[in-house]
Coordinates of C-alpha atoms and ligand atoms in Angstrom, one line a residue:
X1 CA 88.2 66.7 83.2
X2 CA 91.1 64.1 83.5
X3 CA 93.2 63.4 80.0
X4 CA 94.3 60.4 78.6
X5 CA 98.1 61.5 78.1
X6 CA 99.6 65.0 78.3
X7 CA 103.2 65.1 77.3
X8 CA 106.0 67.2 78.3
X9 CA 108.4 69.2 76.4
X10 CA 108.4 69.8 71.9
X11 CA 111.5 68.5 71.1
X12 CA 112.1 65.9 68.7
X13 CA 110.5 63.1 71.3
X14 CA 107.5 65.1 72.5
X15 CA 106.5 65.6 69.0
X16 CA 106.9 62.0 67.4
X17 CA 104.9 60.9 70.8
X18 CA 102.8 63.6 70.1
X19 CA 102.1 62.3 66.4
X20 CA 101.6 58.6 67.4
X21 CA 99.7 59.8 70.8
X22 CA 97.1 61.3 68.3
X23 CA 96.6 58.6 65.9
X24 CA 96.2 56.3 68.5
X25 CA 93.3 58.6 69.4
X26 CA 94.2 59.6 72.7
X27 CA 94.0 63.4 72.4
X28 CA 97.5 64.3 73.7
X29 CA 98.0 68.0 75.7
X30 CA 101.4 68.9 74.4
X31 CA 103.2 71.4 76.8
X32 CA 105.2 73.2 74.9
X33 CA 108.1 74.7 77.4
X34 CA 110.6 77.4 76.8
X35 CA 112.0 76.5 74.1
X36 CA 109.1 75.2 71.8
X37 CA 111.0 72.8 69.5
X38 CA 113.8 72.2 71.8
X39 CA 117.4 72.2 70.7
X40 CA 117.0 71.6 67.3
X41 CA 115.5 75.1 66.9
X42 CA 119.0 76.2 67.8
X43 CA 120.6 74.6 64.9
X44 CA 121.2 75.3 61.6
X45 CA 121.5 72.3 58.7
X46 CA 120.8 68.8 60.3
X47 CA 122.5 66.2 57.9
X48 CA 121.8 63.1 59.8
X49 CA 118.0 62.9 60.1
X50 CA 116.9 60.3 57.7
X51 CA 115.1 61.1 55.3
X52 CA 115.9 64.9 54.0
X53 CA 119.2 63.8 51.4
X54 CA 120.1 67.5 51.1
X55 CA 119.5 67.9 54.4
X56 CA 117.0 70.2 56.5
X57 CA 117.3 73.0 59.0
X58 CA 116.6 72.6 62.3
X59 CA 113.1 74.9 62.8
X60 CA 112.3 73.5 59.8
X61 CA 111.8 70.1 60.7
X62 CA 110.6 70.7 64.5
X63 CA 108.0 72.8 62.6
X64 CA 107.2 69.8 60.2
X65 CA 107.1 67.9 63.3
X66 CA 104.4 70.4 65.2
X67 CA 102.5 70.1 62.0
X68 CA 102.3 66.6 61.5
X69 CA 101.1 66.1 65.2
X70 CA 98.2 68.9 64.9
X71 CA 96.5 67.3 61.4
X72 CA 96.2 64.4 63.9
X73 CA 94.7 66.1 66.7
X74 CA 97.2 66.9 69.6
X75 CA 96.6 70.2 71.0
X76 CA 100.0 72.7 72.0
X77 CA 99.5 74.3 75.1
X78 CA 101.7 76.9 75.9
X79 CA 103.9 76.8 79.2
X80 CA 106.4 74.9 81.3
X81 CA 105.4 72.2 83.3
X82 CA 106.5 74.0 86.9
X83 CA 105.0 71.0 89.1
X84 CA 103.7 67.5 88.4
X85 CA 102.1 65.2 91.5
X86 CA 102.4 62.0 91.2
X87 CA 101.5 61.1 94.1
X88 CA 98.2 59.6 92.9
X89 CA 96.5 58.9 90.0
X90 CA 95.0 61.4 88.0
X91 CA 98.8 62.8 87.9
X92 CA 98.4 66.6 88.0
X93 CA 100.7 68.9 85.8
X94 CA 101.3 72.5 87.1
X95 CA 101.8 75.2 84.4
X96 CA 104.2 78.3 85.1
X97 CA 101.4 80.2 83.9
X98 CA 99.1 78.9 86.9
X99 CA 97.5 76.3 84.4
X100 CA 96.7 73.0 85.8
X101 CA 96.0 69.4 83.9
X102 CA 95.2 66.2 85.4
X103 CA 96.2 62.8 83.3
X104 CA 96.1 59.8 83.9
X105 CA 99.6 59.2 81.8
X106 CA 102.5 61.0 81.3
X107 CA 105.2 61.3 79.2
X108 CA 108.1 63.3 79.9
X109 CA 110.2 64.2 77.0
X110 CA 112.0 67.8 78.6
X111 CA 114.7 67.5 77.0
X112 CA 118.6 68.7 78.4
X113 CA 119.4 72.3 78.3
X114 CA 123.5 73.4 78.0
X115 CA 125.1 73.7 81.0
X116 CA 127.4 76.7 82.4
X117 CA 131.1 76.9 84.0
X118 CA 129.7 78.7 86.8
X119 CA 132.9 80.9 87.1
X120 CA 132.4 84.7 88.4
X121 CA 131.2 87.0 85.8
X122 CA 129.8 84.5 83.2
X123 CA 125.6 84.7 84.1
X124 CA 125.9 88.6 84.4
X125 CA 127.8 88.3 80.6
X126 CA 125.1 86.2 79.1
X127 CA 123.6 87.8 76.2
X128 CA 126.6 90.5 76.3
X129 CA 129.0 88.1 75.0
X130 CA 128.7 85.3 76.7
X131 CA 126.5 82.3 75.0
X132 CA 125.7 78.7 74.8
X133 CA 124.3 79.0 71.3
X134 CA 126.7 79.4 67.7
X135 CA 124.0 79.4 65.6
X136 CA 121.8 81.7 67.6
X137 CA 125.0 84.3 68.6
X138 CA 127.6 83.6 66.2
X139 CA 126.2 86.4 63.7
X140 CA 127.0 89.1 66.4
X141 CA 130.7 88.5 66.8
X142 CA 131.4 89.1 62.8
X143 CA 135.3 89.7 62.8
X144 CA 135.5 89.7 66.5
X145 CA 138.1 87.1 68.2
X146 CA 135.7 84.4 70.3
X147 CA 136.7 82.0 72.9
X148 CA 135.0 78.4 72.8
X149 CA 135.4 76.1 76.0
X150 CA 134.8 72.9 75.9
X151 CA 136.6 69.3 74.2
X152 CA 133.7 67.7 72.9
X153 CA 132.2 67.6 69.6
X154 CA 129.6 70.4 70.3
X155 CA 132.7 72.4 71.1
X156 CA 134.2 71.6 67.7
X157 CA 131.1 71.9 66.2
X158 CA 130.7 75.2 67.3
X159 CA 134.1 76.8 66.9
X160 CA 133.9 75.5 63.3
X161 CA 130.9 77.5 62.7
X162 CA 131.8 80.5 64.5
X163 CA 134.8 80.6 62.0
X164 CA 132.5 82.0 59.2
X165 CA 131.9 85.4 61.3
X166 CA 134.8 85.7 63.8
X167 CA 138.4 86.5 62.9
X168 CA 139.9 84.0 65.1
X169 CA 139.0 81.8 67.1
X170 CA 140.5 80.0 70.2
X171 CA 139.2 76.8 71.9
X172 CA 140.0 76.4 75.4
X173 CA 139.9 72.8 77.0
X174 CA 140.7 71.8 80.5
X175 CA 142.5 68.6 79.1
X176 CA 145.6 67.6 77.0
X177 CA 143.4 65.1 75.0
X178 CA 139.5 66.1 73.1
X179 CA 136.6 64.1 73.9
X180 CA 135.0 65.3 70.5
X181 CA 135.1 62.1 67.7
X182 CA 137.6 61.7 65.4
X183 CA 135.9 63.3 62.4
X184 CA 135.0 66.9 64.2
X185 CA 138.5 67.5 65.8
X186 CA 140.0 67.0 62.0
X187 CA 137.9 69.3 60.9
X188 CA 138.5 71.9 63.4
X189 CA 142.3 71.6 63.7
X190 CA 142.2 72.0 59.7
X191 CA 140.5 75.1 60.1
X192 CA 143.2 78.1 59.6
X193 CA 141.2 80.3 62.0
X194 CA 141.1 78.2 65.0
X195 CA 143.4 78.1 67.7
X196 CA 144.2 75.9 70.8
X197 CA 144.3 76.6 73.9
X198 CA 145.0 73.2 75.6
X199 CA 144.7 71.7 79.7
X200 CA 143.8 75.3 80.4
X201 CA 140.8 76.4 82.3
X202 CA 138.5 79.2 82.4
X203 CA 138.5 81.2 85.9
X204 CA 136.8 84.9 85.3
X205 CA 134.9 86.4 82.8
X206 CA 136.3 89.9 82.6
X207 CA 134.0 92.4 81.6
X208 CA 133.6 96.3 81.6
X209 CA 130.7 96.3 83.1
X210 CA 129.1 96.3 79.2
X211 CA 130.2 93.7 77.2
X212 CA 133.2 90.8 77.4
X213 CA 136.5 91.6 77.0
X214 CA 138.7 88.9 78.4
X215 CA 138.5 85.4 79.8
X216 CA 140.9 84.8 83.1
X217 CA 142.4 81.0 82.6
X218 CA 144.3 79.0 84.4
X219 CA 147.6 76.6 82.7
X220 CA 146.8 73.1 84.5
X221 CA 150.5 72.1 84.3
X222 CA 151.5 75.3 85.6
X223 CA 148.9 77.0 88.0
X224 CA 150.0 80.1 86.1
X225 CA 146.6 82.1 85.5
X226 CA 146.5 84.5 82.2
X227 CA 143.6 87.0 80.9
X228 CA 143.0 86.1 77.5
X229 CA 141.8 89.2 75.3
X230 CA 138.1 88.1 73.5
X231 CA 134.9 89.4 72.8
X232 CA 133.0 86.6 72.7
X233 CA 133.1 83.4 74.9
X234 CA 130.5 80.4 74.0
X235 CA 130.5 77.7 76.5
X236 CA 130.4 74.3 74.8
X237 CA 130.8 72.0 77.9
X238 CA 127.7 69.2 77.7
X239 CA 124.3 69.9 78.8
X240 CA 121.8 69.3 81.9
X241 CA 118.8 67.2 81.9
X242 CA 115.6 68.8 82.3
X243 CA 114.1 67.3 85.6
X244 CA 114.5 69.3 88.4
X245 CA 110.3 70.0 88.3
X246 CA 109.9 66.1 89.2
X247 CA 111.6 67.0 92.9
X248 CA 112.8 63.6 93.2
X249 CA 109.6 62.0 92.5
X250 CA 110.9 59.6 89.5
X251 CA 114.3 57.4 89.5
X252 CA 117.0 59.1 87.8
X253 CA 121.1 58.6 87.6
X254 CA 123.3 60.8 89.7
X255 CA 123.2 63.5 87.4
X256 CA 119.7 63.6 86.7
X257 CA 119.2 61.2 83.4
X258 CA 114.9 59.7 84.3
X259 CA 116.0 56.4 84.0
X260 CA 113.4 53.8 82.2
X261 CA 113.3 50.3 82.4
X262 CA 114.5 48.0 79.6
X263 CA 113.4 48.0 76.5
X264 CA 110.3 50.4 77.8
X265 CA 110.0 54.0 78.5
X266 CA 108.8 53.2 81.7
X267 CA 109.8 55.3 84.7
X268 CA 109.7 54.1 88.3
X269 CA 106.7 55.5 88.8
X270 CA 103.7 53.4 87.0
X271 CA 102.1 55.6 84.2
X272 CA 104.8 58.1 83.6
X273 CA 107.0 57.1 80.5
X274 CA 110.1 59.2 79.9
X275 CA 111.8 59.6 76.1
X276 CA 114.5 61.8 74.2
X277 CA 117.5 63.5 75.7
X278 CA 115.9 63.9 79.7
X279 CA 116.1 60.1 79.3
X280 CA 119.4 59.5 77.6
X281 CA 122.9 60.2 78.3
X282 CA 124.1 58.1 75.8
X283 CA 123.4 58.9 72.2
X284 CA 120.9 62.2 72.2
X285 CA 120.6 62.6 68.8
X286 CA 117.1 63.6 67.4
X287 CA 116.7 60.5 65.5
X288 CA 117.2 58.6 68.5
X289 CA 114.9 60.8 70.5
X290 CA 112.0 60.6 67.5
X291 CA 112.8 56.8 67.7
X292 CA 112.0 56.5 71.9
X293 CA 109.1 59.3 71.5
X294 CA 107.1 57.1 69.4
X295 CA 108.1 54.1 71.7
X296 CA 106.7 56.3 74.5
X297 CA 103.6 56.8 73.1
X298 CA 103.3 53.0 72.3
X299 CA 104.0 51.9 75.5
X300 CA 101.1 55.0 76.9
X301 CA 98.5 53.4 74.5
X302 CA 99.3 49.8 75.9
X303 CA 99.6 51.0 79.9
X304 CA 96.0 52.6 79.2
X305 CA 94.5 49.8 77.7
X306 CA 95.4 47.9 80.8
X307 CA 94.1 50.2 83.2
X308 CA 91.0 50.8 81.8
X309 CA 89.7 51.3 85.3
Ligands
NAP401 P1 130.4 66.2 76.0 O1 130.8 65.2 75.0 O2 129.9 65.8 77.3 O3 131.7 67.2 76.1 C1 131.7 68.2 77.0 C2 133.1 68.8 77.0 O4 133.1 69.9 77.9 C3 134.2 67.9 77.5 O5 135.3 68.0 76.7 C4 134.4 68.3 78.9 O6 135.7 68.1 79.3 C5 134.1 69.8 78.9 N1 133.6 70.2 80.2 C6 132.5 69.8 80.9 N2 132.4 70.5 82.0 C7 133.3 71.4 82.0 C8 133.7 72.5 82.9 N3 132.9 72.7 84.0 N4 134.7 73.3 82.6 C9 135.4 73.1 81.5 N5 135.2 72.1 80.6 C10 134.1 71.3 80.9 O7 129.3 67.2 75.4 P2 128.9 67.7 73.9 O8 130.2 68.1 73.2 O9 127.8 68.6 74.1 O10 128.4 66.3 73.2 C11 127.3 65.7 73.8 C12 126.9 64.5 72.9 O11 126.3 65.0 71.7 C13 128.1 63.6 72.5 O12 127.6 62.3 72.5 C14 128.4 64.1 71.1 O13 129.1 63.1 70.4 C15 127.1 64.5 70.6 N6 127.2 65.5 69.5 C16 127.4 65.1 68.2 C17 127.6 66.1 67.2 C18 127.7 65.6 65.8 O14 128.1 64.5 65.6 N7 127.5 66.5 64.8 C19 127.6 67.4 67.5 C20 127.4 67.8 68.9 C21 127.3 66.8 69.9 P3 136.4 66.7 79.6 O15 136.6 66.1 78.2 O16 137.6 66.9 80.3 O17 135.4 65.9 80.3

């Protein structure tokens, strides 16, 4: 049996598409992927959602999310999408668990997950000290001295956080100048605990086989390399878009952003509509990606009504 719409990926997109998907009647499959909720699970208090004056935590609003979507019908499968063909219509989805769904609209909403520096010893170190996640990690390294690299706001973001468990902590940045807005790096460079480690970049993670115990940089102005004592390194450099499954098969930007026409969540390929982060490279904030999922779903509801075939 060929769906109406199955949608890929349960962050704050796939789940507002999910919710308007439904009460539009269409019956929406909603892959969840590997991380269910997407990177708001990951987060602690979210202050800018509208809505929630006192603010909400992350899982607690993806959950409210999930819920809203099921009252209305859309059913969670679990499972990463693996494979889609969309070669012809029915499209046909590929689950990593050997599932399979035909549809004959999609709507990609995978999200961006963090990227790594790729230097030697870092994927070996994940999970024994090194992370991509404060909120998730930052619990373990209670007065332990961390190491965050990065210069953008999730790098401040992070290091500020981390400052409530670790006993110091040092942000490394390949630059002279931060990326992060004006209102995160005053709040980090007021924080007593945080250090700066300025155009300086990461090399080695050195480890004892176990656990991290150093980071090997390298002084930009000087080519002088150094291995900086730490315990904990969380990489804070930007993240990937989700869409190496779609093997080329819709447009994208040169680093891997689906790009959608204007004003639509149109893809290049007709009947697959793209929304949230794997769509954006520009503002990725969850309002934004509620605010294209639901634009997603309305565009589905109109595509299908005109190929009523
Ligand atoms: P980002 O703005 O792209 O910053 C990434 C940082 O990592 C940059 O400073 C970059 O250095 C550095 N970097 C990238 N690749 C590197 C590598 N291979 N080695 C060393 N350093 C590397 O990413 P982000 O901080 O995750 O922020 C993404 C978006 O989310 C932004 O629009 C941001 O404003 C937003 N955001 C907002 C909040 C908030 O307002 N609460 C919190 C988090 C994120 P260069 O500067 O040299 O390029």
């Amino acid at each position: 049996m060929s769906e109406q719409v199955v949608i890929l990926g349960t962050g704050p997109a796939g789940y507002t598409a999910a919710v308007y998907a439904a009460r539009a009647n269409l019956n929406p499959i909603v892959v969840e992927g590997d991380e269910p909720g997407g990177q708001l699970m990951l987060t602690t208090e979210v202050e800018n959602f509208p809505g929630f004056p006192d603010g909400i935590l992350g899982p607690d609003l993806m959950d409210a999310m999930k819920k809203q979507a099921e009252r209305f019908g859309a059913k969670f499968v679990h499972g990463r999408a693996t494979a889609v063909d969309m070669a012809q219509r029915p499209f046909r989805v590929t689950l990593d668990n050997g599932t399979t769904y035909e549809s004959a609209a999609l709507i990609i909403s995978t999200g961006a997950s963090a990227k790594m520096l790729d230097i030697p010893g870092e994927a070996e170190m994940v999970g024994h000290g090194v992370s991509t996640c404060a909120t998730c990690d930052g619990f373990f390294f209670r007065n332990k001295r961390i190491i965050v690299v990065g210069g953008g706001d999730s790098a401040m973001e992070e290091a500020t956080f981390l400052t409530r468990y670790a006993s110091e902590v040092t942000i490394v940045h390949r630059r002279d100048t931060l990326r992060a807005s004006k209102v995160m790096q005053d709040r980090a460079h007021k924080n007593p605990k945080i250090k700066w480690l300025m155009n300086t970049s990461p090399v080695e993670v050195i480890n004892d086989n176990q656990r991290v115990t150093g980071l090997k940089v390298k002084h930009n102005d000087t080519g002088e390399t150094e291995v900086l004592s730490t315990e904990g390194l969380f990489v804070s450099i930007g993240h990937q878009p989700n869409t190496a499954f779609l093997e080329g098969q819709v447009e994208t930007n040169a680093v891997g952003y689906i790009i959608t026409k204007p004003d639509s969540t149109a893809t290049s390929v007709d009947g697959v509509f793209a929304c949230g982060d794997v769509a954006d490279p520009h503002y990725r904030q969850a309002i934004t990606a509620a605010g294209s999922g639901c634009k997603a779903a309305m565009d589905v509801e109109r595509w299908l009504e005109a190929h009523n075939d």
